[in-house]
């Protein structure tokens, strides 16, 4: 390991370059063991299923250990680690217990710019990693659709990005991590061990990740060369993705789930790779690794509650499809534009109103294309006003026992939580997904029926058994784990 990037002692959230880079839980008070912290409402990014918890924000590993030992002693409602609260559902909530806001642990300890490795605290956000690493010619190996997630949250949900078909999920790039377990001890957890596989995608239930060593991706510029094309319907879309995904590092399709008839499943594909230096125009070559995320041009500073309804979404989808080029090759886009367009709209999760919205994401295995077609037809017939719907092909799975990605087709869509009949409708989709070798993504869930879980996640029994040994008194627990019996 070489240059130390940031070895200053932990301090109050320095990740404030963007208003969204702050925890979505109310400001946690400074930790003082003698103070009984108030119960405050906590939600996921979808703002459904709020619950009350005491939110504590430890500033050192010792403080985390003291809280966890206290939980073990008290035998009360336990604790759950939380990052930036970008899980849509109830994974980082703990009704009546404690929520451990890990964003106070935010040191980047070592950047090895020769080998492309970073050792950092779990509370460091991907946004901050990009700010520090891009000027050195390195990028995070996997990024989700927002960079306002922490390294701990990325491992806890074993997140995937537009490069899953080639790069796998986040945990594939984690060499080791330090985990504070229910007994208050810190364990170094290496790849290829059962504890690693239970923790990657383990939704914070094996303990609090304190640090991680992550392998990075070399880049010459902070730009992406992007090819865009339209697909006329779902079959056209699937054919295009199947035939040519292997040519691209990154690939995703926005899909219009309100289009009907012959246009059902019409889509816009955007695929690309990091731009080499010689692809940039002279002006951009002067500072090729500059990282300048900005608010989307025209985006309001404040999003009014409930702006999106079925009518506006139908119009938006129509416009989005029509303004996309039929085919455009080699467009240069800045990294934030390509990867994180929503981050340019502060608090966009208010768009659906006070009832919030459900992000429903599932994968069905290859060979189950007919099931995917049926599900898309059902969603279309239901008239779900979904604007942020994406379809993607996953590559090989990683070993995390509760890791979501598996070889197959994954569809993610947003649905207003107050859509009439939504609960039974999604229950029926869950059943169709389960019978197509599929599963739903726990980081986005707040409503799945527990009986489907063992069908969707075949290593569930191993996970439960390991947890029972590691944490017999249920120190680490969450609304998600209670609801699903994890
Ligand atoms: C706009 C948007 C786009 C998204 N796009 C994608 C995508 O493309 N792909 C994808 O996979 N996901 C995506 N997500 C979901 C998001 O990446 C995950 O939910 C991620 O886990 C959020 O990280 P976080 O730091 O906010 O963690 P939180 O939401 O706070 O917590 C998520 C889980 O991680 C656990 N956790 C957090 N910190 C720790 C820690 N230190 N130790 C142990 N466990 C911990 C929590 O207990 C919880 O179970 C998206 C979310 C949003 C809002």
Short mmCIF file of N, CA, C and O in Angstrom, two decimals, residues 22-29 38-43 51 53-57 82 99 101:
data_model
loop_
_atom_site.label_atom_id
_atom_site.label_comp_id
_atom_site.label_asym_id
_atom_site.label_seq_id
_atom_site.Cartn_x
_atom_site.Cartn_y
_atom_site.Cartn_z
N UNK A 22 -26.22 13.06 2.24
CA UNK A 22 -26.41 13.06 3.68
C UNK A 22 -27.38 11.94 3.99
O UNK A 22 -28.23 11.60 3.17
N UNK A 23 -27.25 11.34 5.15
CA UNK A 23 -28.16 10.23 5.47
C UNK A 23 -29.60 10.68 5.34
O UNK A 23 -29.93 11.83 5.65
N UNK A 24 -30.49 9.76 4.88
CA UNK A 24 -31.89 10.11 4.75
C UNK A 24 -32.65 9.86 6.06
O UNK A 24 -33.85 9.86 6.10
N UNK A 25 -31.90 9.60 7.12
CA UNK A 25 -32.52 9.53 8.44
C UNK A 25 -32.30 10.88 9.10
O UNK A 25 -31.40 11.61 8.74
N UNK A 26 -33.14 11.23 10.08
CA UNK A 26 -32.94 12.50 10.74
C UNK A 26 -31.54 12.56 11.33
O UNK A 26 -30.95 11.53 11.65
N UNK A 27 -31.00 13.76 11.46
CA UNK A 27 -29.66 13.93 11.99
C UNK A 27 -29.49 13.19 13.30
O UNK A 27 -30.24 13.40 14.25
N UNK A 28 -28.54 12.28 13.33
CA UNK A 28 -28.33 11.53 14.56
C UNK A 28 -27.52 12.38 15.54
O UNK A 28 -26.57 13.04 15.15
N UNK A 29 -27.90 12.37 16.82
CA UNK A 29 -27.13 13.15 17.77
C UNK A 29 -25.75 12.53 17.99
O UNK A 29 -25.55 11.35 17.72
N UNK A 38 -33.65 9.91 21.47
CA UNK A 38 -35.09 9.86 21.20
C UNK A 38 -35.41 8.91 20.04
O UNK A 38 -34.57 8.67 19.18
N UNK A 39 -36.63 8.41 20.05
CA UNK A 39 -37.09 7.58 18.93
C UNK A 39 -37.52 8.52 17.81
O UNK A 39 -38.29 9.45 18.04
N UNK A 40 -37.00 8.28 16.62
CA UNK A 40 -37.35 9.14 15.47
C UNK A 40 -37.83 8.25 14.31
O UNK A 40 -37.46 7.09 14.24
N UNK A 41 -38.64 8.81 13.39
CA UNK A 41 -39.08 7.99 12.25
C UNK A 41 -37.94 7.75 11.26
O UNK A 41 -37.17 8.67 10.97
N UNK A 42 -37.87 6.54 10.76
CA UNK A 42 -36.84 6.18 9.78
C UNK A 42 -37.53 5.47 8.62
O UNK A 42 -38.40 4.62 8.84
N UNK A 43 -37.16 5.80 7.40
CA UNK A 43 -37.71 5.11 6.22
C UNK A 43 -36.59 4.75 5.26
O UNK A 43 -35.47 5.24 5.38
N UNK A 51 -40.74 3.43 10.35
CA UNK A 51 -40.83 2.92 11.72
C UNK A 51 -39.91 3.75 12.60
O UNK A 51 -39.01 4.43 12.11
N UNK A 53 -37.08 4.45 15.55
CA UNK A 53 -35.90 3.82 16.16
C UNK A 53 -35.01 4.91 16.77
O UNK A 53 -35.16 6.09 16.46
N UNK A 54 -34.11 4.49 17.64
CA UNK A 54 -33.09 5.42 18.14
C UNK A 54 -31.92 5.36 17.18
O UNK A 54 -31.34 4.29 16.99
N UNK A 55 -31.60 6.49 16.56
CA UNK A 55 -30.52 6.52 15.57
C UNK A 55 -29.24 7.03 16.24
O UNK A 55 -29.22 8.14 16.77
N UNK A 56 -28.22 6.21 16.23
CA UNK A 56 -26.94 6.58 16.84
C UNK A 56 -25.87 6.68 15.76
O UNK A 56 -25.85 5.85 14.84
N UNK A 57 -25.01 7.67 15.89
CA UNK A 57 -24.00 7.86 14.84
C UNK A 57 -22.59 7.78 15.45
O UNK A 57 -22.00 8.79 15.82
N UNK A 82 -26.72 1.20 9.12
CA UNK A 82 -27.35 1.96 8.03
C UNK A 82 -26.28 2.81 7.38
O UNK A 82 -25.42 3.37 8.05
N UNK A 99 -30.75 2.09 15.28
CA UNK A 99 -30.19 2.13 13.93
C UNK A 99 -28.81 2.75 14.06
O UNK A 99 -28.65 3.82 14.65
N UNK A 101 -26.12 4.54 12.39
CA UNK A 101 -25.75 5.35 11.22
C UNK A 101 -24.23 5.29 11.07
O UNK A 101 -23.49 5.88 11.86
#
